């Protein structure tokens, strides 16, 4: 799992590439987001377009990240869900929990 | 469609599958309780479902279900004890694949597993693996083993073409 961070205005966009599975993948997401929060960066977009595999631990990590960012007074947006991530979120009733967008400009405008 | 070597010619894998599918074939793998082994099991599962010509989505969900089961066996069953083994047995039949995952842990009561769909559990970071397995597989059973440990049995049928 690799994450490249872009800055658009006061929003951080994390372009995730690879697998979010138990172990390394989930740790990378967690550490990247926690580092942003430490720097008081609280408007975060997770771009998941290039995430080719996710397991239940990965879904759990998205939930955990969402909770952490929200409790810090920030906002986390999920961008470009793959069909499989969308299905996993839908069947566990999480699609309505997250802020989900498939257009980056619309996502940016929603902050 | 991928092909395999049969005799001296390349032939479609569907032909190879028809040739072998009058019997039940088993592939058994025993691994140490190390999470790095998950990728080995993933590759093996993907190879078998590809060989059986499951469609891409179904193959993905079977692979995820097996991965979740083996993760549970390593992490929650065997508590990451490298001296404890996880026994994974794939049974390939003409119309289905069955997978058994056995650990050497203390076991658990499946009825005590909370539903991740309950409002109180929606934002919990864990507890969705078994729910996903039950969603994606046609049959799932949890059995306590007489020698100790748990077995998760799951089965998926091939959709008729």
PDB file of C-alpha atoms in Angstrom:
ATOM      1  CA  UNK A   1       0.000   0.000   0.000  1.00  0.00           C
ATOM      2  CA  UNK A   2       1.350   3.404  -1.010  1.00  0.00           C
ATOM      3  CA  UNK A   3      -0.225   6.744  -0.230  1.00  0.00           C
ATOM      4  CA  UNK A   4       0.647   9.985  -1.983  1.00  0.00           C
ATOM      5  CA  UNK A   5      -0.620  13.161  -0.385  1.00  0.00           C
ATOM      6  CA  UNK A   6      -1.823  16.135  -2.425  1.00  0.00           C
ATOM      7  CA  UNK A   7      -2.883  19.510  -1.107  1.00  0.00           C
ATOM      8  CA  UNK A   8      -5.764  21.428  -2.646  1.00  0.00           C
ATOM      9  CA  UNK A   9      -6.429  24.603  -0.682  1.00  0.00           C
ATOM     10  CA  UNK A  10      -6.793  23.506   2.925  1.00  0.00           C
ATOM     11  CA  UNK A  11      -7.761  19.948   1.991  1.00  0.00           C
ATOM     12  CA  UNK A  12      -5.407  16.966   2.008  1.00  0.00           C
ATOM     13  CA  UNK A  13      -6.137  14.319  -0.618  1.00  0.00           C
ATOM     14  CA  UNK A  14      -4.616  10.911   0.043  1.00  0.00           C
ATOM     15  CA  UNK A  15      -4.259   8.880  -3.161  1.00  0.00           C
ATOM     16  CA  UNK A  16      -4.177   5.281  -1.942  1.00  0.00           C
ATOM     17  CA  UNK A  17      -2.662   2.604  -4.157  1.00  0.00           C
ATOM     18  CA  UNK A  18      -2.581  -1.116  -3.388  1.00  0.00           C
ATOM     19  CA  UNK A  19      -4.207  -3.287  -0.752  1.00  0.00           C
ATOM     20  CA  UNK A  20      -5.788  -2.270   2.529  1.00  0.00           C
ATOM     21  CA  UNK A  21      -5.538  -5.533   4.423  1.00  0.00           C
ATOM     22  CA  UNK A  22      -4.643  -6.587   7.948  1.00  0.00           C
ATOM     23  CA  UNK A  23      -1.116  -5.496   8.763  1.00  0.00           C
ATOM     24  CA  UNK A  24       0.857  -3.158   6.577  1.00  0.00           C
ATOM     25  CA  UNK A  25      -2.013  -1.719   4.525  1.00  0.00           C
ATOM     26  CA  UNK A  26      -4.145  -0.755   7.502  1.00  0.00           C
ATOM     27  CA  UNK A  27      -1.125   0.632   9.383  1.00  0.00           C
ATOM     28  CA  UNK A  28      -0.154   2.903   6.488  1.00  0.00           C
ATOM     29  CA  UNK A  29      -3.636   4.440   6.327  1.00  0.00           C
ATOM     30  CA  UNK A  30      -3.762   4.907  10.097  1.00  0.00           C
ATOM     31  CA  UNK A  31      -0.305   6.469  10.383  1.00  0.00           C
ATOM     32  CA  UNK A  32      -0.835   8.834   7.443  1.00  0.00           C
ATOM     33  CA  UNK A  33      -4.120  10.149   8.811  1.00  0.00           C
ATOM     34  CA  UNK A  34      -2.817  10.450  12.386  1.00  0.00           C
ATOM     35  CA  UNK A  35       0.198  12.421  11.130  1.00  0.00           C
ATOM     36  CA  UNK A  36      -2.148  14.837   9.333  1.00  0.00           C
ATOM     37  CA  UNK A  37      -4.257  15.303  12.462  1.00  0.00           C
ATOM     38  CA  UNK A  38      -1.112  16.031  14.475  1.00  0.00           C
ATOM     39  CA  UNK A  39      -0.374  18.832  12.004  1.00  0.00           C
ATOM     40  CA  UNK A  40      -3.921  20.093  12.529  1.00  0.00           C
ATOM     41  CA  UNK A  41      -4.934  19.065   8.994  1.00  0.00           C
ATOM     42  CA  UNK A  42      -8.564  18.106   9.494  1.00  0.00           C
ATOM     43  CA  UNK A  43     -10.059  18.144   6.014  1.00  0.00           C
ATOM     44  CA  UNK A  44      -9.110  14.817   4.513  1.00  0.00           C
ATOM     45  CA  UNK A  45     -10.129  12.959   1.366  1.00  0.00           C
ATOM     46  CA  UNK A  46      -9.230   9.290   0.972  1.00  0.00           C
ATOM     47  CA  UNK A  47      -9.076   8.551  -2.749  1.00  0.00           C
ATOM     48  CA  UNK A  48      -9.629   4.788  -3.029  1.00  0.00           C
ATOM     49  CA  UNK A  49      -9.725   4.497  -6.836  1.00  0.00           C
ATOM     50  CA  UNK A  50      -6.521   2.442  -6.965  1.00  0.00           C
ATOM     51  CA  UNK A  51      -7.233   0.203  -3.979  1.00  0.00           C
ATOM     52  CA  UNK A  52      -7.402  -3.188  -5.632  1.00  0.00           C
ATOM     53  CA  UNK A  53      -8.145  -5.259  -2.535  1.00  0.00           C
ATOM     54  CA  UNK A  54      -9.618  -4.677   0.893  1.00  0.00           C
ATOM     55  CA  UNK A  55     -10.553  -7.109   3.659  1.00  0.00           C
ATOM     56  CA  UNK A  56     -12.706  -6.723   6.770  1.00  0.00           C
ATOM     57  CA  UNK A  57      -9.728  -5.274   8.654  1.00  0.00           C
ATOM     58  CA  UNK A  58      -9.388  -2.675   5.905  1.00  0.00           C
ATOM     59  CA  UNK A  59     -13.070  -1.801   6.187  1.00  0.00           C
ATOM     60  CA  UNK A  60     -12.572  -1.612   9.961  1.00  0.00           C
ATOM     61  CA  UNK A  61      -9.640   0.741   9.421  1.00  0.00           C
ATOM     62  CA  UNK A  62     -11.815   3.060   7.311  1.00  0.00           C
ATOM     63  CA  UNK A  63     -14.387   3.094  10.127  1.00  0.00           C
ATOM     64  CA  UNK A  64     -11.717   3.728  12.731  1.00  0.00           C
ATOM     65  CA  UNK A  65     -10.180   6.522  10.655  1.00  0.00           C
ATOM     66  CA  UNK A  66     -13.588   8.106  10.133  1.00  0.00           C
ATOM     67  CA  UNK A  67     -14.252   8.048  13.893  1.00  0.00           C
ATOM     68  CA  UNK A  68     -10.820   9.459  14.744  1.00  0.00           C
ATOM     69  CA  UNK A  69     -11.081  12.325  12.252  1.00  0.00           C
ATOM     70  CA  UNK A  70     -14.660  13.153  13.256  1.00  0.00           C
ATOM     71  CA  UNK A  71     -13.810  13.099  16.982  1.00  0.00           C
ATOM     72  CA  UNK A  72     -10.946  15.492  16.246  1.00  0.00           C
ATOM     73  CA  UNK A  73     -13.402  17.972  14.799  1.00  0.00           C
ATOM     74  CA  UNK A  74     -12.448  17.170  11.222  1.00  0.00           C
ATOM     75  CA  UNK A  75     -14.160  15.670   8.199  1.00  0.00           C
ATOM     76  CA  UNK A  76     -13.182  12.583   6.248  1.00  0.00           C
ATOM     77  CA  UNK A  77     -14.468  11.948   2.747  1.00  0.00           C
ATOM     78  CA  UNK A  78     -14.181   8.725   0.776  1.00  0.00           C
ATOM     79  CA  UNK A  79     -13.607   9.338  -2.925  1.00  0.00           C
ATOM     80  CA  UNK A  80     -13.886   6.953  -5.878  1.00  0.00           C
ATOM     81  CA  UNK A  81     -14.994   3.760  -4.160  1.00  0.00           C
ATOM     82  CA  UNK A  82     -14.349   0.671  -6.234  1.00  0.00           C
ATOM     83  CA  UNK A  83     -17.360  -1.540  -6.905  1.00  0.00           C
ATOM     84  CA  UNK A  84     -16.148  -4.090  -4.363  1.00  0.00           C
ATOM     85  CA  UNK A  85     -15.471  -1.573  -1.594  1.00  0.00           C
ATOM     86  CA  UNK A  86     -18.896  -0.073  -2.254  1.00  0.00           C
ATOM     87  CA  UNK A  87     -20.503  -3.496  -1.937  1.00  0.00           C
ATOM     88  CA  UNK A  88     -18.659  -4.276   1.313  1.00  0.00           C
ATOM     89  CA  UNK A  89     -19.729  -0.951   2.803  1.00  0.00           C
ATOM     90  CA  UNK A  90     -23.313  -1.342   1.589  1.00  0.00           C
ATOM     91  CA  UNK A  91     -23.928  -4.794   3.073  1.00  0.00           C
ATOM     92  CA  UNK A  92     -22.610  -3.670   6.452  1.00  0.00           C
ATOM     93  CA  UNK A  93     -24.771  -0.512   6.351  1.00  0.00           C
ATOM     94  CA  UNK A  94     -21.715   1.746   6.296  1.00  0.00           C
ATOM     95  CA  UNK A  95     -22.398   3.565   3.029  1.00  0.00           C
ATOM     96  CA  UNK A  96     -24.730   5.942   4.835  1.00  0.00           C
ATOM     97  CA  UNK A  97     -22.193   6.544   7.596  1.00  0.00           C
ATOM     98  CA  UNK A  98     -19.406   7.836   5.362  1.00  0.00           C
ATOM     99  CA  UNK A  99     -19.344  10.944   3.199  1.00  0.00           C
ATOM    100  CA  UNK A 100     -18.893   9.330  -0.219  1.00  0.00           C
ATOM    101  CA  UNK A 101     -18.203  11.052  -3.551  1.00  0.00           C
ATOM    102  CA  UNK A 102     -17.135   9.963  -7.010  1.00  0.00           C
ATOM    103  CA  UNK A 103     -16.113  13.414  -8.244  1.00  0.00           C
ATOM    104  CA  UNK A 104     -13.109  15.133  -6.694  1.00  0.00           C
ATOM    105  CA  UNK A 105     -14.314  18.680  -7.377  1.00  0.00           C
ATOM    106  CA  UNK A 106     -17.685  17.966  -5.823  1.00  0.00           C
ATOM    107  CA  UNK A 107     -15.959  16.369  -2.831  1.00  0.00           C
ATOM    108  CA  UNK A 108     -13.718  19.419  -2.393  1.00  0.00           C
ATOM    109  CA  UNK A 109     -16.698  21.747  -2.597  1.00  0.00           C
ATOM    110  CA  UNK A 110     -18.500  19.830   0.147  1.00  0.00           C
ATOM    111  CA  UNK A 111     -16.126  20.948   2.931  1.00  0.00           C
TER     112      UNK A 111
ATOM    113  CA  UNK B   1      -9.250 -18.223 -21.292  1.00  0.00           C
ATOM    114  CA  UNK B   2      -6.082 -19.692 -19.868  1.00  0.00           C
ATOM    115  CA  UNK B   3      -4.880 -23.024 -21.110  1.00  0.00           C
ATOM    116  CA  UNK B   4      -2.837 -25.773 -19.555  1.00  0.00           C
ATOM    117  CA  UNK B   5      -0.554 -28.487 -20.866  1.00  0.00           C
ATOM    118  CA  UNK B   6      -2.363 -31.770 -21.453  1.00  0.00           C
ATOM    119  CA  UNK B   7      -0.282 -34.372 -23.176  1.00  0.00           C
ATOM    120  CA  UNK B   8       1.763 -32.363 -25.631  1.00  0.00           C
ATOM    121  CA  UNK B   9      -0.920 -29.849 -26.598  1.00  0.00           C
ATOM    122  CA  UNK B  10      -2.285 -26.703 -25.040  1.00  0.00           C
ATOM    123  CA  UNK B  11      -5.939 -27.233 -24.246  1.00  0.00           C
ATOM    124  CA  UNK B  12      -8.533 -25.034 -22.525  1.00  0.00           C
ATOM    125  CA  UNK B  13      -8.632 -25.315 -18.768  1.00  0.00           C
ATOM    126  CA  UNK B  14     -12.378 -26.028 -18.982  1.00  0.00           C
ATOM    127  CA  UNK B  15     -11.470 -29.228 -20.838  1.00  0.00           C
ATOM    128  CA  UNK B  16      -8.970 -30.171 -18.147  1.00  0.00           C
ATOM    129  CA  UNK B  17     -11.597 -29.472 -15.495  1.00  0.00           C
ATOM    130  CA  UNK B  18     -14.190 -31.676 -17.243  1.00  0.00           C
ATOM    131  CA  UNK B  19     -11.634 -34.464 -17.488  1.00  0.00           C
ATOM    132  CA  UNK B  20     -10.942 -34.436 -13.750  1.00  0.00           C
ATOM    133  CA  UNK B  21     -14.340 -33.644 -12.398  1.00  0.00           C
ATOM    134  CA  UNK B  22     -15.817 -37.085 -12.130  1.00  0.00           C
ATOM    135  CA  UNK B  23     -14.163 -37.352  -8.744  1.00  0.00           C
ATOM    136  CA  UNK B  24     -13.600 -35.194  -5.707  1.00  0.00           C
ATOM    137  CA  UNK B  25     -10.133 -33.733  -5.429  1.00  0.00           C
ATOM    138  CA  UNK B  26      -8.627 -32.316  -2.304  1.00  0.00           C
ATOM    139  CA  UNK B  27      -5.820 -29.887  -1.725  1.00  0.00           C
ATOM    140  CA  UNK B  28      -4.717 -29.637   1.895  1.00  0.00           C
ATOM    141  CA  UNK B  29      -2.285 -27.040   3.214  1.00  0.00           C
ATOM    142  CA  UNK B  30      -1.065 -26.770   6.792  1.00  0.00           C
ATOM    143  CA  UNK B  31       0.474 -23.437   7.765  1.00  0.00           C
ATOM    144  CA  UNK B  32       2.014 -21.884  10.853  1.00  0.00           C
ATOM    145  CA  UNK B  33       0.067 -19.113  12.527  1.00  0.00           C
ATOM    146  CA  UNK B  34       1.860 -16.285  10.760  1.00  0.00           C
ATOM    147  CA  UNK B  35      -0.145 -13.575   9.002  1.00  0.00           C
ATOM    148  CA  UNK B  36       2.350 -13.482   6.115  1.00  0.00           C
ATOM    149  CA  UNK B  37       0.968 -16.896   5.125  1.00  0.00           C
ATOM    150  CA  UNK B  38      -2.350 -15.279   4.182  1.00  0.00           C
ATOM    151  CA  UNK B  39      -0.981 -14.351   0.777  1.00  0.00           C
ATOM    152  CA  UNK B  40       0.031 -17.957   0.103  1.00  0.00           C
ATOM    153  CA  UNK B  41      -3.510 -19.131   0.839  1.00  0.00           C
ATOM    154  CA  UNK B  42      -4.907 -16.289  -1.261  1.00  0.00           C
ATOM    155  CA  UNK B  43      -2.846 -17.342  -4.272  1.00  0.00           C
ATOM    156  CA  UNK B  44      -3.892 -20.958  -3.852  1.00  0.00           C
ATOM    157  CA  UNK B  45      -7.580 -20.057  -3.530  1.00  0.00           C
ATOM    158  CA  UNK B  46      -7.444 -17.768  -6.566  1.00  0.00           C
ATOM    159  CA  UNK B  47      -5.740 -20.500  -8.623  1.00  0.00           C
ATOM    160  CA  UNK B  48      -8.401 -23.075  -7.742  1.00  0.00           C
ATOM    161  CA  UNK B  49     -11.357 -20.788  -8.416  1.00  0.00           C
ATOM    162  CA  UNK B  50      -9.774 -19.686 -11.693  1.00  0.00           C
ATOM    163  CA  UNK B  51      -9.223 -23.311 -12.663  1.00  0.00           C
ATOM    164  CA  UNK B  52     -12.872 -24.075 -11.884  1.00  0.00           C
ATOM    165  CA  UNK B  53     -13.961 -21.077 -14.012  1.00  0.00           C
ATOM    166  CA  UNK B  54     -15.809 -19.172 -11.323  1.00  0.00           C
ATOM    167  CA  UNK B  55     -16.674 -15.711 -12.603  1.00  0.00           C
ATOM    168  CA  UNK B  56     -14.339 -12.932 -11.467  1.00  0.00           C
ATOM    169  CA  UNK B  57     -16.599 -11.443  -8.797  1.00  0.00           C
ATOM    170  CA  UNK B  58     -17.517 -14.788  -7.244  1.00  0.00           C
ATOM    171  CA  UNK B  59     -13.870 -15.833  -7.232  1.00  0.00           C
ATOM    172  CA  UNK B  60     -12.992 -12.586  -5.466  1.00  0.00           C
ATOM    173  CA  UNK B  61     -15.564 -13.158  -2.735  1.00  0.00           C
ATOM    174  CA  UNK B  62     -14.524 -16.786  -2.235  1.00  0.00           C
ATOM    175  CA  UNK B  63     -10.928 -15.613  -1.902  1.00  0.00           C
ATOM    176  CA  UNK B  64     -11.934 -12.976   0.616  1.00  0.00           C
ATOM    177  CA  UNK B  65     -14.019 -15.481   2.621  1.00  0.00           C
ATOM    178  CA  UNK B  66     -11.105 -17.903   2.848  1.00  0.00           C
ATOM    179  CA  UNK B  67      -8.749 -15.063   3.777  1.00  0.00           C
ATOM    180  CA  UNK B  68     -11.107 -13.902   6.533  1.00  0.00           C
ATOM    181  CA  UNK B  69     -11.421 -17.451   7.912  1.00  0.00           C
ATOM    182  CA  UNK B  70      -7.680 -18.029   7.949  1.00  0.00           C
ATOM    183  CA  UNK B  71      -7.102 -14.590   9.489  1.00  0.00           C
ATOM    184  CA  UNK B  72      -9.540 -15.475  12.285  1.00  0.00           C
ATOM    185  CA  UNK B  73      -7.886 -18.867  12.784  1.00  0.00           C
ATOM    186  CA  UNK B  74      -4.397 -17.339  13.051  1.00  0.00           C
ATOM    187  CA  UNK B  75      -5.314 -14.251  15.027  1.00  0.00           C
ATOM    188  CA  UNK B  76      -8.256 -15.175  17.237  1.00  0.00           C
ATOM    189  CA  UNK B  77      -8.031 -18.994  17.271  1.00  0.00           C
ATOM    190  CA  UNK B  78      -4.314 -19.648  17.561  1.00  0.00           C
ATOM    191  CA  UNK B  79      -3.528 -16.208  19.020  1.00  0.00           C
ATOM    192  CA  UNK B  80      -0.589 -15.782  16.611  1.00  0.00           C
ATOM    193  CA  UNK B  81       1.232 -18.716  18.286  1.00  0.00           C
ATOM    194  CA  UNK B  82       3.629 -19.860  15.542  1.00  0.00           C
ATOM    195  CA  UNK B  83       3.734 -23.341  17.075  1.00  0.00           C
ATOM    196  CA  UNK B  84       0.028 -23.781  16.400  1.00  0.00           C
ATOM    197  CA  UNK B  85      -1.107 -24.764  12.931  1.00  0.00           C
ATOM    198  CA  UNK B  86      -3.990 -23.859  10.670  1.00  0.00           C
ATOM    199  CA  UNK B  87      -5.193 -26.666   8.431  1.00  0.00           C
ATOM    200  CA  UNK B  88      -6.875 -25.524   5.217  1.00  0.00           C
ATOM    201  CA  UNK B  89      -8.499 -28.160   3.030  1.00  0.00           C
ATOM    202  CA  UNK B  90     -10.001 -27.315  -0.368  1.00  0.00           C
ATOM    203  CA  UNK B  91     -12.381 -29.853  -1.864  1.00  0.00           C
ATOM    204  CA  UNK B  92     -12.982 -29.400  -5.576  1.00  0.00           C
ATOM    205  CA  UNK B  93     -16.114 -31.055  -6.931  1.00  0.00           C
ATOM    206  CA  UNK B  94     -17.814 -30.782 -10.328  1.00  0.00           C
ATOM    207  CA  UNK B  95     -20.319 -28.166  -9.182  1.00  0.00           C
ATOM    208  CA  UNK B  96     -18.759 -26.587  -6.113  1.00  0.00           C
ATOM    209  CA  UNK B  97     -15.761 -25.774  -3.995  1.00  0.00           C
ATOM    210  CA  UNK B  98     -15.737 -26.496  -0.276  1.00  0.00           C
ATOM    211  CA  UNK B  99     -13.150 -25.168   2.103  1.00  0.00           C
ATOM    212  CA  UNK B 100     -12.463 -26.247   5.653  1.00  0.00           C
ATOM    213  CA  UNK B 101     -10.297 -24.109   7.948  1.00  0.00           C
ATOM    214  CA  UNK B 102      -9.267 -25.669  11.257  1.00  0.00           C
ATOM    215  CA  UNK B 103      -7.373 -23.997  14.072  1.00  0.00           C
ATOM    216  CA  UNK B 104      -5.937 -25.231  17.374  1.00  0.00           C
ATOM    217  CA  UNK B 105      -7.416 -22.529  19.566  1.00  0.00           C
ATOM    218  CA  UNK B 106      -9.868 -22.508  22.448  1.00  0.00           C
ATOM    219  CA  UNK B 107     -12.910 -22.289  20.187  1.00  0.00           C
ATOM    220  CA  UNK B 108     -15.835 -19.924  20.398  1.00  0.00           C
ATOM    221  CA  UNK B 109     -19.620 -19.932  20.367  1.00  0.00           C
ATOM    222  CA  UNK B 110     -20.774 -18.535  17.076  1.00  0.00           C
ATOM    223  CA  UNK B 111     -24.103 -17.510  18.626  1.00  0.00           C
ATOM    224  CA  UNK B 112     -22.220 -15.051  20.845  1.00  0.00           C
ATOM    225  CA  UNK B 113     -20.815 -13.103  17.911  1.00  0.00           C
ATOM    226  CA  UNK B 114     -22.613  -9.750  17.773  1.00  0.00           C
ATOM    227  CA  UNK B 115     -24.149  -8.591  14.511  1.00  0.00           C
ATOM    228  CA  UNK B 116     -22.152  -5.792  12.893  1.00  0.00           C
ATOM    229  CA  UNK B 117     -25.458  -4.395  11.625  1.00  0.00           C
ATOM    230  CA  UNK B 118     -26.720  -3.481  15.093  1.00  0.00           C
ATOM    231  CA  UNK B 119     -26.668   0.271  15.565  1.00  0.00           C
ATOM    232  CA  UNK B 120     -24.342  -0.101  18.559  1.00  0.00           C
ATOM    233  CA  UNK B 121     -21.818  -2.010  16.465  1.00  0.00           C
ATOM    234  CA  UNK B 122     -21.873  -0.044  13.212  1.00  0.00           C
ATOM    235  CA  UNK B 123     -18.828   2.038  14.086  1.00  0.00           C
ATOM    236  CA  UNK B 124     -16.810  -0.728  15.704  1.00  0.00           C
ATOM    237  CA  UNK B 125     -13.515  -1.303  13.896  1.00  0.00           C
ATOM    238  CA  UNK B 126     -13.816  -5.103  13.947  1.00  0.00           C
ATOM    239  CA  UNK B 127     -16.407  -7.877  13.892  1.00  0.00           C
ATOM    240  CA  UNK B 128     -17.358  -7.982  10.193  1.00  0.00           C
ATOM    241  CA  UNK B 129     -15.305 -10.928   8.918  1.00  0.00           C
ATOM    242  CA  UNK B 130     -17.754 -13.717   9.713  1.00  0.00           C
ATOM    243  CA  UNK B 131     -20.650 -11.594   8.468  1.00  0.00           C
ATOM    244  CA  UNK B 132     -18.905 -11.211   5.099  1.00  0.00           C
ATOM    245  CA  UNK B 133     -18.189 -14.951   4.909  1.00  0.00           C
ATOM    246  CA  UNK B 134     -21.844 -15.744   5.566  1.00  0.00           C
ATOM    247  CA  UNK B 135     -22.909 -13.207   2.958  1.00  0.00           C
ATOM    248  CA  UNK B 136     -20.699 -14.427   0.142  1.00  0.00           C
ATOM    249  CA  UNK B 137     -20.689 -18.212   0.588  1.00  0.00           C
ATOM    250  CA  UNK B 138     -23.659 -20.533  -0.045  1.00  0.00           C
ATOM    251  CA  UNK B 139     -23.151 -22.538   3.130  1.00  0.00           C
ATOM    252  CA  UNK B 140     -21.129 -21.816   6.265  1.00  0.00           C
ATOM    253  CA  UNK B 141     -20.861 -23.987   9.363  1.00  0.00           C
ATOM    254  CA  UNK B 142     -18.849 -23.636  12.554  1.00  0.00           C
ATOM    255  CA  UNK B 143     -17.854 -26.821  14.338  1.00  0.00           C
ATOM    256  CA  UNK B 144     -16.033 -27.445  17.601  1.00  0.00           C
ATOM    257  CA  UNK B 145     -13.387 -30.115  17.073  1.00  0.00           C
ATOM    258  CA  UNK B 146     -13.142 -33.023  19.514  1.00  0.00           C
ATOM    259  CA  UNK B 147      -9.362 -32.561  19.741  1.00  0.00           C
ATOM    260  CA  UNK B 148      -9.857 -28.854  20.482  1.00  0.00           C
ATOM    261  CA  UNK B 149     -10.045 -25.914  18.129  1.00  0.00           C
ATOM    262  CA  UNK B 150     -12.643 -24.802  15.653  1.00  0.00           C
ATOM    263  CA  UNK B 151     -13.464 -25.702  12.089  1.00  0.00           C
ATOM    264  CA  UNK B 152     -15.068 -23.275   9.695  1.00  0.00           C
ATOM    265  CA  UNK B 153     -16.627 -25.073   6.741  1.00  0.00           C
ATOM    266  CA  UNK B 154     -17.781 -23.073   3.748  1.00  0.00           C
ATOM    267  CA  UNK B 155     -19.075 -23.987   0.329  1.00  0.00           C
ATOM    268  CA  UNK B 156     -19.794 -22.158  -2.927  1.00  0.00           C
ATOM    269  CA  UNK B 157     -21.596 -23.635  -5.921  1.00  0.00           C
ATOM    270  CA  UNK B 158     -20.650 -22.903  -9.498  1.00  0.00           C
ATOM    271  CA  UNK B 159     -23.402 -21.029 -11.283  1.00  0.00           C
ATOM    272  CA  UNK B 160     -24.760 -23.138 -14.145  1.00  0.00           C
ATOM    273  CA  UNK B 161     -23.789 -21.654 -17.522  1.00  0.00           C
TER     274      UNK B 161
END
